[in-house]
PDB file of C-alpha atoms and ligand atoms in Angstrom:
ATOM      1  CA  MET A1424      -5.215  -5.260  27.296  1.00 79.00           C
ATOM      2  CA  ARG A1425      -5.262  -4.666  23.548  1.00 94.00           C
ATOM      3  CA  ASP A1426      -5.518  -7.604  21.174  1.00 95.00           C
ATOM      4  CA  ARG A1427      -2.184  -8.980  20.056  1.00 98.00           C
ATOM      5  CA  ILE A1428      -2.394  -9.991  16.444  1.00 98.00           C
ATOM      6  CA  VAL A1429      -0.111 -11.729  13.997  1.00 98.00           C
ATOM      7  CA  ALA A1430      -1.568 -11.789  10.495  1.00 98.00           C
ATOM      8  CA  GLY A1431      -0.026 -13.434   7.451  1.00 98.00           C
ATOM      9  CA  ASN A1432      -0.609 -11.692   4.140  1.00 98.00           C
ATOM     10  CA  TRP A1433       0.079 -14.404   1.591  1.00 98.00           C
ATOM     11  CA  LYS A1434      -0.256 -11.956  -1.319  1.00 98.00           C
ATOM     12  CA  MET A1435      -0.466 -13.782  -4.693  1.00 98.00           C
ATOM     13  CA  ASN A1436       1.037 -17.020  -3.383  1.00 98.00           C
ATOM     14  CA  ASN A1437      -0.226 -20.536  -2.597  1.00 98.00           C
ATOM     15  CA  ASP A1438      -2.535 -22.439  -4.940  1.00 98.00           C
ATOM     16  CA  PHE A1439      -4.955 -25.163  -3.785  1.00 98.00           C
ATOM     17  CA  ASN A1440      -2.323 -27.820  -3.025  1.00 98.00           C
ATOM     18  CA  GLU A1441       0.155 -25.397  -1.501  1.00 98.00           C
ATOM     19  CA  THR A1442      -2.555 -23.970   0.746  1.00 98.00           C
ATOM     20  CA  GLU A1443      -3.500 -27.420   2.007  1.00 98.00           C
ATOM     21  CA  LYS A1444       0.150 -28.203   2.753  1.00 98.00           C
ATOM     22  CA  LEU A1445       0.895 -24.910   4.525  1.00 98.00           C
ATOM     23  CA  LEU A1446      -2.266 -25.040   6.629  1.00 98.00           C
ATOM     24  CA  ASP A1447      -1.557 -28.651   7.630  1.00 98.00           C
ATOM     25  CA  GLN A1448       1.868 -27.520   8.770  1.00 98.00           C
ATOM     26  CA  LEU A1449       0.451 -24.510  10.627  1.00 98.00           C
ATOM     27  CA  LYS A1450      -2.028 -26.736  12.442  1.00 97.00           C
ATOM     28  CA  SER A1451       0.784 -28.943  13.720  1.00 97.00           C
ATOM     29  CA  TYR A1452       2.045 -26.093  15.947  1.00 97.00           C
ATOM     30  CA  PRO A1453       0.420 -25.220  19.259  1.00 95.00           C
ATOM     31  CA  GLU A1454      -1.423 -21.896  19.050  1.00 95.00           C
ATOM     32  CA  PRO A1455      -0.261 -19.239  21.498  1.00 95.00           C
ATOM     33  CA  SER A1456      -3.158 -18.549  23.860  1.00 91.00           C
ATOM     34  CA  ASP A1457      -2.886 -14.762  23.949  1.00 96.00           C
ATOM     35  CA  VAL A1458      -2.264 -13.966  20.284  1.00 98.00           C
ATOM     36  CA  LYS A1459      -4.854 -13.811  17.528  1.00 98.00           C
ATOM     37  CA  ILE A1460      -3.518 -15.479  14.422  1.00 98.00           C
ATOM     38  CA  MET A1461      -4.906 -14.583  11.008  1.00 98.00           C
ATOM     39  CA  ILE A1462      -4.025 -15.588   7.477  1.00 98.00           C
ATOM     40  CA  ALA A1463      -4.986 -13.822   4.264  1.00 98.00           C
ATOM     41  CA  PRO A1464      -4.940 -16.166   1.250  1.00 98.00           C
ATOM     42  CA  SER A1465      -6.049 -15.294  -2.291  1.00 98.00           C
ATOM     43  CA  PHE A1466      -9.784 -15.184  -3.033  1.00 98.00           C
ATOM     44  CA  THR A1467      -9.722 -18.648  -4.604  1.00 98.00           C
ATOM     45  CA  GLN A1468      -8.277 -20.173  -1.433  1.00 98.00           C
ATOM     46  CA  LEU A1469     -10.522 -18.437   1.113  1.00 98.00           C
ATOM     47  CA  TYR A1470     -13.285 -21.045   1.332  1.00 98.00           C
ATOM     48  CA  GLN A1471     -10.774 -23.874   1.395  1.00 98.00           C
ATOM     49  CA  SER A1472      -8.853 -22.133   4.207  1.00 98.00           C
ATOM     50  CA  VAL A1473     -11.978 -21.469   6.279  1.00 98.00           C
ATOM     51  CA  GLN A1474     -12.874 -25.161   6.023  1.00 98.00           C
ATOM     52  CA  LEU A1475      -9.370 -26.402   6.829  1.00 98.00           C
ATOM     53  CA  LEU A1476      -9.030 -24.109   9.853  1.00 98.00           C
ATOM     54  CA  LYS A1477     -12.420 -24.893  11.400  1.00 97.00           C
ATOM     55  CA  SER A1478     -10.867 -26.808  14.284  1.00 95.00           C
ATOM     56  CA  THR A1479      -8.525 -23.902  15.147  1.00 97.00           C
ATOM     57  CA  ASN A1480      -8.727 -20.305  16.355  1.00 97.00           C
ATOM     58  CA  ILE A1481      -6.909 -19.045  13.274  1.00 98.00           C
ATOM     59  CA  SER A1482      -9.101 -16.683  11.298  1.00 98.00           C
ATOM     60  CA  VAL A1483      -9.173 -16.162   7.568  1.00 98.00           C
ATOM     61  CA  VAL A1484      -8.963 -12.666   6.108  1.00 98.00           C
ATOM     62  CA  ALA A1485      -9.494 -11.409   2.546  1.00 98.00           C
ATOM     63  CA  GLN A1486      -6.714  -9.403   0.894  1.00 98.00           C
ATOM     64  CA  ASN A1487      -9.138  -7.137  -0.926  1.00 98.00           C
ATOM     65  CA  MET A1488     -12.793  -6.456  -1.639  1.00 97.00           C
ATOM     66  CA  GLY A1489     -14.997  -4.669  -4.186  1.00 96.00           C
ATOM     67  CA  ILE A1490     -16.426  -1.204  -3.570  1.00 92.00           C
ATOM     68  CA  ALA A1491     -20.133  -2.016  -3.726  1.00 91.00           C
ATOM     69  CA  PRO A1492     -22.501  -4.528  -2.136  1.00 89.00           C
ATOM     70  CA  SER A1493     -23.193  -6.026  -5.584  1.00 92.00           C
ATOM     71  CA  GLY A1494     -23.505  -5.029  -9.230  1.00 95.00           C
ATOM     72  CA  ALA A1495     -21.644  -4.590 -12.486  1.00 97.00           C
ATOM     73  CA  TYR A1496     -18.050  -4.762 -11.232  1.00 96.00           C
ATOM     74  CA  THR A1497     -16.353  -7.386 -13.387  1.00 97.00           C
ATOM     75  CA  GLY A1498     -13.643  -9.245 -11.523  1.00 96.00           C
ATOM     76  CA  GLU A1499     -14.605  -8.000  -8.073  1.00 97.00           C
ATOM     77  CA  VAL A1500     -15.719  -9.825  -4.930  1.00 98.00           C
ATOM     78  CA  SER A1501     -18.408  -8.375  -2.684  1.00 97.00           C
ATOM     79  CA  PRO A1502     -18.420  -8.132   1.115  1.00 97.00           C
ATOM     80  CA  LYS A1503     -21.502 -10.367   1.177  1.00 97.00           C
ATOM     81  CA  MET A1504     -19.647 -13.061  -0.750  1.00 98.00           C
ATOM     82  CA  LEU A1505     -16.852 -12.935   1.804  1.00 98.00           C
ATOM     83  CA  LYS A1506     -19.186 -13.090   4.767  1.00 97.00           C
ATOM     84  CA  GLY A1507     -21.117 -15.929   3.167  1.00 97.00           C
ATOM     85  CA  ILE A1508     -18.087 -18.208   3.370  1.00 98.00           C
ATOM     86  CA  GLY A1509     -17.090 -17.199   6.895  1.00 98.00           C
ATOM     87  CA  VAL A1510     -14.598 -14.425   6.150  1.00 98.00           C
ATOM     88  CA  ASN A1511     -15.204 -11.502   8.495  1.00 98.00           C
ATOM     89  CA  THR A1512     -12.125  -9.338   8.005  1.00 98.00           C
ATOM     90  CA  VAL A1513     -10.615  -7.644   4.968  1.00 98.00           C
ATOM     91  CA  ILE A1514      -7.305  -5.901   4.271  1.00 98.00           C
ATOM     92  CA  ILE A1515      -7.792  -2.451   2.755  1.00 98.00           C
ATOM     93  CA  GLY A1516      -5.188   0.020   1.526  1.00 97.00           C
ATOM     94  CA  HIS A1517      -2.176  -2.244   1.144  1.00 97.00           C
ATOM     95  CA  SER A1518       0.650  -0.336  -0.556  1.00 97.00           C
ATOM     96  CA  GLU A1519       0.670  -2.837  -3.429  1.00 97.00           C
ATOM     97  CA  ARG A1520      -3.001  -1.985  -4.112  1.00 97.00           C
ATOM     98  CA  ARG A1521      -2.201   1.715  -3.856  1.00 97.00           C
ATOM     99  CA  ASP A1522       0.880   1.556  -6.108  1.00 96.00           C
ATOM    100  CA  ILE A1523       0.156  -1.143  -8.680  1.00 97.00           C
ATOM    101  CA  PHE A1524      -3.630  -0.856  -8.862  1.00 97.00           C
ATOM    102  CA  LYS A1525      -3.808   2.888  -8.273  1.00 97.00           C
ATOM    103  CA  GLU A1526      -6.251   2.743  -5.379  1.00 96.00           C
ATOM    104  CA  ASP A1527      -6.327   6.303  -4.084  1.00 94.00           C
ATOM    105  CA  ASP A1528      -7.686   7.853  -0.905  1.00 91.00           C
ATOM    106  CA  ASN A1529     -11.071   8.474  -2.479  1.00 91.00           C
ATOM    107  CA  PHE A1530     -11.437   4.860  -3.519  1.00 93.00           C
ATOM    108  CA  LEU A1531     -10.190   3.593  -0.159  1.00 94.00           C
ATOM    109  CA  THR A1532     -12.681   5.791   1.677  1.00 92.00           C
ATOM    110  CA  LYS A1533     -15.495   4.103  -0.274  1.00 92.00           C
ATOM    111  CA  LYS A1534     -14.078   0.678   0.409  1.00 95.00           C
ATOM    112  CA  ILE A1535     -13.861   1.261   4.150  1.00 95.00           C
ATOM    113  CA  LYS A1536     -17.416   2.562   4.208  1.00 93.00           C
ATOM    114  CA  ILE A1537     -18.761  -0.484   2.370  1.00 95.00           C
ATOM    115  CA  ALA A1538     -16.758  -2.879   4.535  1.00 96.00           C
ATOM    116  CA  ILE A1539     -17.997  -1.308   7.759  1.00 95.00           C
ATOM    117  CA  GLU A1540     -21.603  -1.145   6.534  1.00 95.00           C
ATOM    118  CA  SER A1541     -21.294  -4.831   5.669  1.00 96.00           C
ATOM    119  CA  ASP A1542     -20.078  -5.530   9.198  1.00 96.00           C
ATOM    120  CA  LEU A1543     -16.617  -6.606   8.136  1.00 98.00           C
ATOM    121  CA  LYS A1544     -13.569  -5.826  10.239  1.00 98.00           C
ATOM    122  CA  VAL A1545     -10.870  -3.918   8.407  1.00 97.00           C
ATOM    123  CA  ILE A1546      -7.099  -4.186   8.546  1.00 98.00           C
ATOM    124  CA  PHE A1547      -6.227  -0.758   7.171  1.00 97.00           C
ATOM    125  CA  CYS A1548      -2.673  -0.473   5.793  1.00 98.00           C
ATOM    126  CA  PHE A1549      -0.714   2.710   5.278  1.00 97.00           C
ATOM    127  CA  GLY A1550       2.860   3.916   5.445  1.00 97.00           C
ATOM    128  CA  GLU A1551       5.327   6.267   3.838  1.00 97.00           C
ATOM    129  CA  LYS A1552       7.654   5.667   0.900  1.00 95.00           C
ATOM    130  CA  LEU A1553      11.411   5.961   1.197  1.00 94.00           C
ATOM    131  CA  GLU A1554      11.485   9.432  -0.346  1.00 93.00           C
ATOM    132  CA  ASP A1555       8.941  10.649   2.219  1.00 95.00           C
ATOM    133  CA  ARG A1556      11.155   9.458   5.035  1.00 93.00           C
ATOM    134  CA  VAL A1557      14.270  10.947   3.475  1.00 92.00           C
ATOM    135  CA  LEU A1558      12.468  14.280   3.157  1.00 95.00           C
ATOM    136  CA  LYS A1559      11.176  13.843   6.720  1.00 95.00           C
ATOM    137  CA  ASN A1560       7.572  14.007   5.512  1.00 96.00           C
ATOM    138  CA  HIS A1561       6.678  10.632   6.940  1.00 97.00           C
ATOM    139  CA  PHE A1562       4.555  11.862   9.844  1.00 97.00           C
ATOM    140  CA  GLU A1563       2.534  14.134   7.604  1.00 97.00           C
ATOM    141  CA  ILE A1564       2.001  11.387   5.001  1.00 97.00           C
ATOM    142  CA  VAL A1565       0.836   8.936   7.652  1.00 97.00           C
ATOM    143  CA  ALA A1566      -1.502  11.502   9.222  1.00 97.00           C
ATOM    144  CA  ASN A1567      -3.097  12.147   5.821  1.00 96.00           C
ATOM    145  CA  GLN A1568      -3.471   8.452   5.037  1.00 96.00           C
ATOM    146  CA  LEU A1569      -5.059   7.882   8.425  1.00 95.00           C
ATOM    147  CA  LYS A1570      -7.691  10.518   7.760  1.00 90.00           C
ATOM    148  CA  VAL A1571      -9.171   8.164   5.154  1.00 84.00           C
ATOM    149  CA  ALA A1572      -9.696   5.458   7.726  1.00 83.00           C
ATOM    150  CA  LEU A1573     -10.711   7.529  10.702  1.00 88.00           C
ATOM    151  CA  LEU A1574     -12.577  10.583   9.529  1.00 85.00           C
ATOM    152  CA  ASN A1575     -16.066   9.185   9.030  1.00 85.00           C
ATOM    153  CA  LEU A1576     -16.059   6.486  11.656  1.00 92.00           C
ATOM    154  CA  SER A1577     -18.337   6.423  14.671  1.00 94.00           C
ATOM    155  CA  TYR A1578     -17.113   5.417  18.152  1.00 95.00           C
ATOM    156  CA  LYS A1579     -18.725   2.037  17.585  1.00 95.00           C
ATOM    157  CA  ASN A1580     -17.165   1.416  14.201  1.00 95.00           C
ATOM    158  CA  ILE A1581     -13.615   2.407  15.083  1.00 96.00           C
ATOM    159  CA  MET A1582     -13.620  -0.810  17.108  1.00 95.00           C
ATOM    160  CA  LYS A1583     -13.853  -2.692  13.803  1.00 96.00           C
ATOM    161  CA  ILE A1584     -10.519  -1.276  12.643  1.00 97.00           C
ATOM    162  CA  ILE A1585      -7.061  -2.762  13.008  1.00 98.00           C
ATOM    163  CA  LEU A1586      -4.318  -0.450  11.777  1.00 98.00           C
ATOM    164  CA  ALA A1587      -1.201  -1.736  10.031  1.00 98.00           C
ATOM    165  CA  TYR A1588       1.709   0.662   9.664  1.00 97.00           C
ATOM    166  CA  GLU A1589       3.754  -0.632   6.752  1.00 97.00           C
ATOM    167  CA  PRO A1590       6.569   1.660   5.628  1.00 97.00           C
ATOM    168  CA  VAL A1591       6.806   0.941   1.897  1.00 94.00           C
ATOM    169  CA  TRP A1592      10.601   0.930   1.999  1.00 92.00           C
ATOM    170  CA  ALA A1593      10.514  -2.027   4.382  1.00 92.00           C
ATOM    171  CA  ILE A1594       8.082  -4.218   2.428  1.00 91.00           C
ATOM    172  CA  GLY A1595       9.718  -7.213   0.793  1.00 86.00           C
ATOM    173  CA  THR A1596      13.096  -5.475   0.907  1.00 87.00           C
ATOM    174  CA  GLY A1597      14.631  -7.238   3.894  1.00 83.00           C
ATOM    175  CA  GLU A1598      14.976  -3.772   5.387  1.00 83.00           C
ATOM    176  CA  THR A1599      13.009  -3.282   8.614  1.00 87.00           C
ATOM    177  CA  ALA A1600      12.147  -0.196  10.561  1.00 89.00           C
ATOM    178  CA  SER A1601      14.111  -0.331  13.800  1.00 93.00           C
ATOM    179  CA  ALA A1602      12.064  -1.081  16.883  1.00 96.00           C
ATOM    180  CA  ALA A1603      12.555   2.566  17.887  1.00 96.00           C
ATOM    181  CA  GLN A1604      11.329   3.853  14.501  1.00 96.00           C
ATOM    182  CA  ALA A1605       8.285   1.590  14.710  1.00 97.00           C
ATOM    183  CA  GLN A1606       7.495   2.698  18.256  1.00 98.00           C
ATOM    184  CA  GLU A1607       7.936   6.370  17.361  1.00 98.00           C
ATOM    185  CA  MET A1608       5.414   6.073  14.515  1.00 98.00           C
ATOM    186  CA  HIS A1609       2.980   3.834  16.414  1.00 98.00           C
ATOM    187  CA  SER A1610       2.868   6.236  19.315  1.00 98.00           C
ATOM    188  CA  TYR A1611       2.267   9.109  16.855  1.00 98.00           C
ATOM    189  CA  ILE A1612      -0.577   7.068  15.296  1.00 98.00           C
ATOM    190  CA  ARG A1613      -2.125   6.398  18.688  1.00 98.00           C
ATOM    191  CA  ASN A1614      -2.076  10.115  19.420  1.00 97.00           C
ATOM    192  CA  ILE A1615      -3.871  10.762  16.142  1.00 97.00           C
ATOM    193  CA  ILE A1616      -6.575   8.230  17.037  1.00 96.00           C
ATOM    194  CA  SER A1617      -6.897   9.982  20.358  1.00 96.00           C
ATOM    195  CA  SER A1618      -7.377  13.339  18.636  1.00 95.00           C
ATOM    196  CA  TYR A1619     -10.191  11.932  16.433  1.00 95.00           C
ATOM    197  CA  PHE A1620     -11.824  10.058  19.319  1.00 96.00           C
ATOM    198  CA  ASP A1621     -10.330   9.972  22.806  1.00 96.00           C
ATOM    199  CA  SER A1622      -7.531   8.290  24.692  1.00 96.00           C
ATOM    200  CA  LYS A1623      -9.730   5.397  25.794  1.00 96.00           C
ATOM    201  CA  VAL A1624     -10.488   4.555  22.178  1.00 96.00           C
ATOM    202  CA  ALA A1625      -6.862   5.054  21.167  1.00 97.00           C
ATOM    203  CA  ASP A1626      -5.849   2.628  23.861  1.00 97.00           C
ATOM    204  CA  LYS A1627      -8.006  -0.101  22.354  1.00 97.00           C
ATOM    205  CA  VAL A1628      -7.154   0.056  18.650  1.00 97.00           C
ATOM    206  CA  PRO A1629      -4.510  -2.517  17.682  1.00 98.00           C
ATOM    207  CA  ILE A1630      -1.648  -1.114  15.611  1.00 98.00           C
ATOM    208  CA  LEU A1631       0.376  -3.721  13.727  1.00 98.00           C
ATOM    209  CA  TYR A1632       3.768  -3.234  12.155  1.00 97.00           C
ATOM    210  CA  GLY A1633       4.491  -4.673   8.704  1.00 97.00           C
ATOM    211  CA  GLY A1634       7.658  -4.739   6.629  1.00 95.00           C
ATOM    212  CA  SER A1635      10.197  -7.578   6.608  1.00 94.00           C
ATOM    213  CA  VAL A1636       9.185  -8.974  10.003  1.00 96.00           C
ATOM    214  CA  LYS A1637      11.073 -12.225  10.576  1.00 96.00           C
ATOM    215  CA  PRO A1638      11.609 -14.599  13.491  1.00 97.00           C
ATOM    216  CA  SER A1639      14.954 -12.850  14.086  1.00 96.00           C
ATOM    217  CA  ASN A1640      13.516  -9.343  14.562  1.00 96.00           C
ATOM    218  CA  ALA A1641       9.921  -9.929  15.716  1.00 97.00           C
ATOM    219  CA  LYS A1642      10.677 -10.071  19.446  1.00 97.00           C
ATOM    220  CA  GLU A1643      12.424  -6.723  19.461  1.00 97.00           C
ATOM    221  CA  ILE A1644       9.718  -4.995  17.420  1.00 97.00           C
ATOM    222  CA  PHE A1645       6.814  -6.560  19.363  1.00 98.00           C
ATOM    223  CA  SER A1646       8.393  -5.554  22.669  1.00 97.00           C
ATOM    224  CA  GLU A1647       7.586  -1.900  21.961  1.00 98.00           C
ATOM    225  CA  SER A1648       4.610  -0.649  23.942  1.00 97.00           C
ATOM    226  CA  ASP A1649       2.565   0.613  20.983  1.00 98.00           C
ATOM    227  CA  VAL A1650       3.299  -2.298  18.648  1.00 98.00           C
ATOM    228  CA  ASP A1651       0.479  -4.813  19.000  1.00 98.00           C
ATOM    229  CA  GLY A1652       1.710  -7.358  16.501  1.00 98.00           C
ATOM    230  CA  GLY A1653       2.582  -7.685  12.851  1.00 98.00           C
ATOM    231  CA  LEU A1654       1.310  -8.029   9.326  1.00 98.00           C
ATOM    232  CA  ILE A1655       3.693 -10.531   7.823  1.00 98.00           C
ATOM    233  CA  GLY A1656       4.359 -11.050   4.124  1.00 97.00           C
ATOM    234  CA  GLY A1657       7.222 -13.314   3.021  1.00 97.00           C
ATOM    235  CA  ALA A1658       7.764 -14.996   6.384  1.00 98.00           C
ATOM    236  CA  SER A1659       4.092 -16.037   6.578  1.00 98.00           C
ATOM    237  CA  LEU A1660       4.668 -18.462   3.689  1.00 98.00           C
ATOM    238  CA  ASN A1661       6.755 -20.684   5.954  1.00 98.00           C
ATOM    239  CA  ALA A1662       4.826 -22.309   8.814  1.00 98.00           C
ATOM    240  CA  GLU A1663       7.759 -22.513  11.210  1.00 98.00           C
ATOM    241  CA  ASP A1664       8.790 -18.893  10.672  1.00 98.00           C
ATOM    242  CA  PHE A1665       5.215 -17.649  10.954  1.00 98.00           C
ATOM    243  CA  MET A1666       4.513 -19.541  14.178  1.00 98.00           C
ATOM    244  CA  ASN A1667       7.860 -18.399  15.590  1.00 98.00           C
ATOM    245  CA  ILE A1668       6.793 -14.831  14.902  1.00 98.00           C
ATOM    246  CA  ALA A1669       3.407 -15.475  16.534  1.00 98.00           C
ATOM    247  CA  ASN A1670       5.295 -16.643  19.620  1.00 97.00           C
ATOM    248  CA  SER A1671       7.519 -13.571  19.761  1.00 97.00           C
ATOM    249  CA  PHE A1672       5.626 -11.478  22.318  1.00 96.00           C
TER     250      PHE A1672
HETATM  251  P1  13P B 528       7.094  -8.530   3.890  1.00 52.16           P
HETATM  252  O1  13P B 528       6.933  -9.120   5.275  1.00 52.16           O
HETATM  253  O2  13P B 528       7.377  -9.576   2.842  1.00 52.16           O
HETATM  254  O3  13P B 528       8.053  -7.401   3.875  1.00 52.16           O
HETATM  255  O4  13P B 528       5.673  -7.920   3.484  1.00 52.16           O
HETATM  256  C1  13P B 528       5.008  -7.076   4.378  1.00 52.16           C
HETATM  257  C2  13P B 528       3.649  -6.831   3.873  1.00 52.16           C
HETATM  258  O5  13P B 528       3.456  -6.206   2.844  1.00 52.16           O
HETATM  259  C3  13P B 528       2.517  -7.391   4.626  1.00 52.16           C
HETATM  260  O6  13P B 528       1.310  -6.902   4.176  1.00 52.16           O
END
């Protein structure tokens, strides 16, 4: 069976005190035994989160990472720095990084390479904008974005990738892809993985859905056969909502 994963992307939320409070609340809920729970706080809260979650199975993920092992990159954080504090997974390619910070395919290709070489796992995000869907270009856009993640990977390294399909029009908008739309795209994505590798590999790579997942819609979305969990933004800032989502399989 593929890993089931529910990951909370906190984005630029939760300072030191808020992190302590939210993690205390999270720890008061029983962890589902068959779901991997992850949280992605800001850089400044990573070490604190790793320490506070030591007694749990919840893992801590970085939201971003620099594009070199070290060097003159003011404001950046290296993979080694992440690993040194117990962070073994990084989100790459989030639409907010693509849109606001202009991270393009070229840049993301470098980032994935560095992450993999540094033995970090990658949650690779991608997804079409509203205009792409309206023009019915969404499959083509997704296929092109996936190339960045898949093209140079070996059979061994593809196992370090978790994919997160996040249609931009559903992020933070309250609008969600229907379960059928999510399944249609996830199955398309799995076929693409199969074409780069083979069906056995495709069967193992977790594909998460992200975009306004809430306790009220998680069950329906997670019930689809190619949806292996979610990357949760807004709802991950509330412990009860997040744990309800984690229990929605
Ligand atoms: P929302 O759940 O707030 O729509 O955000 C999704 C997201 O961007 C997760 O990375």
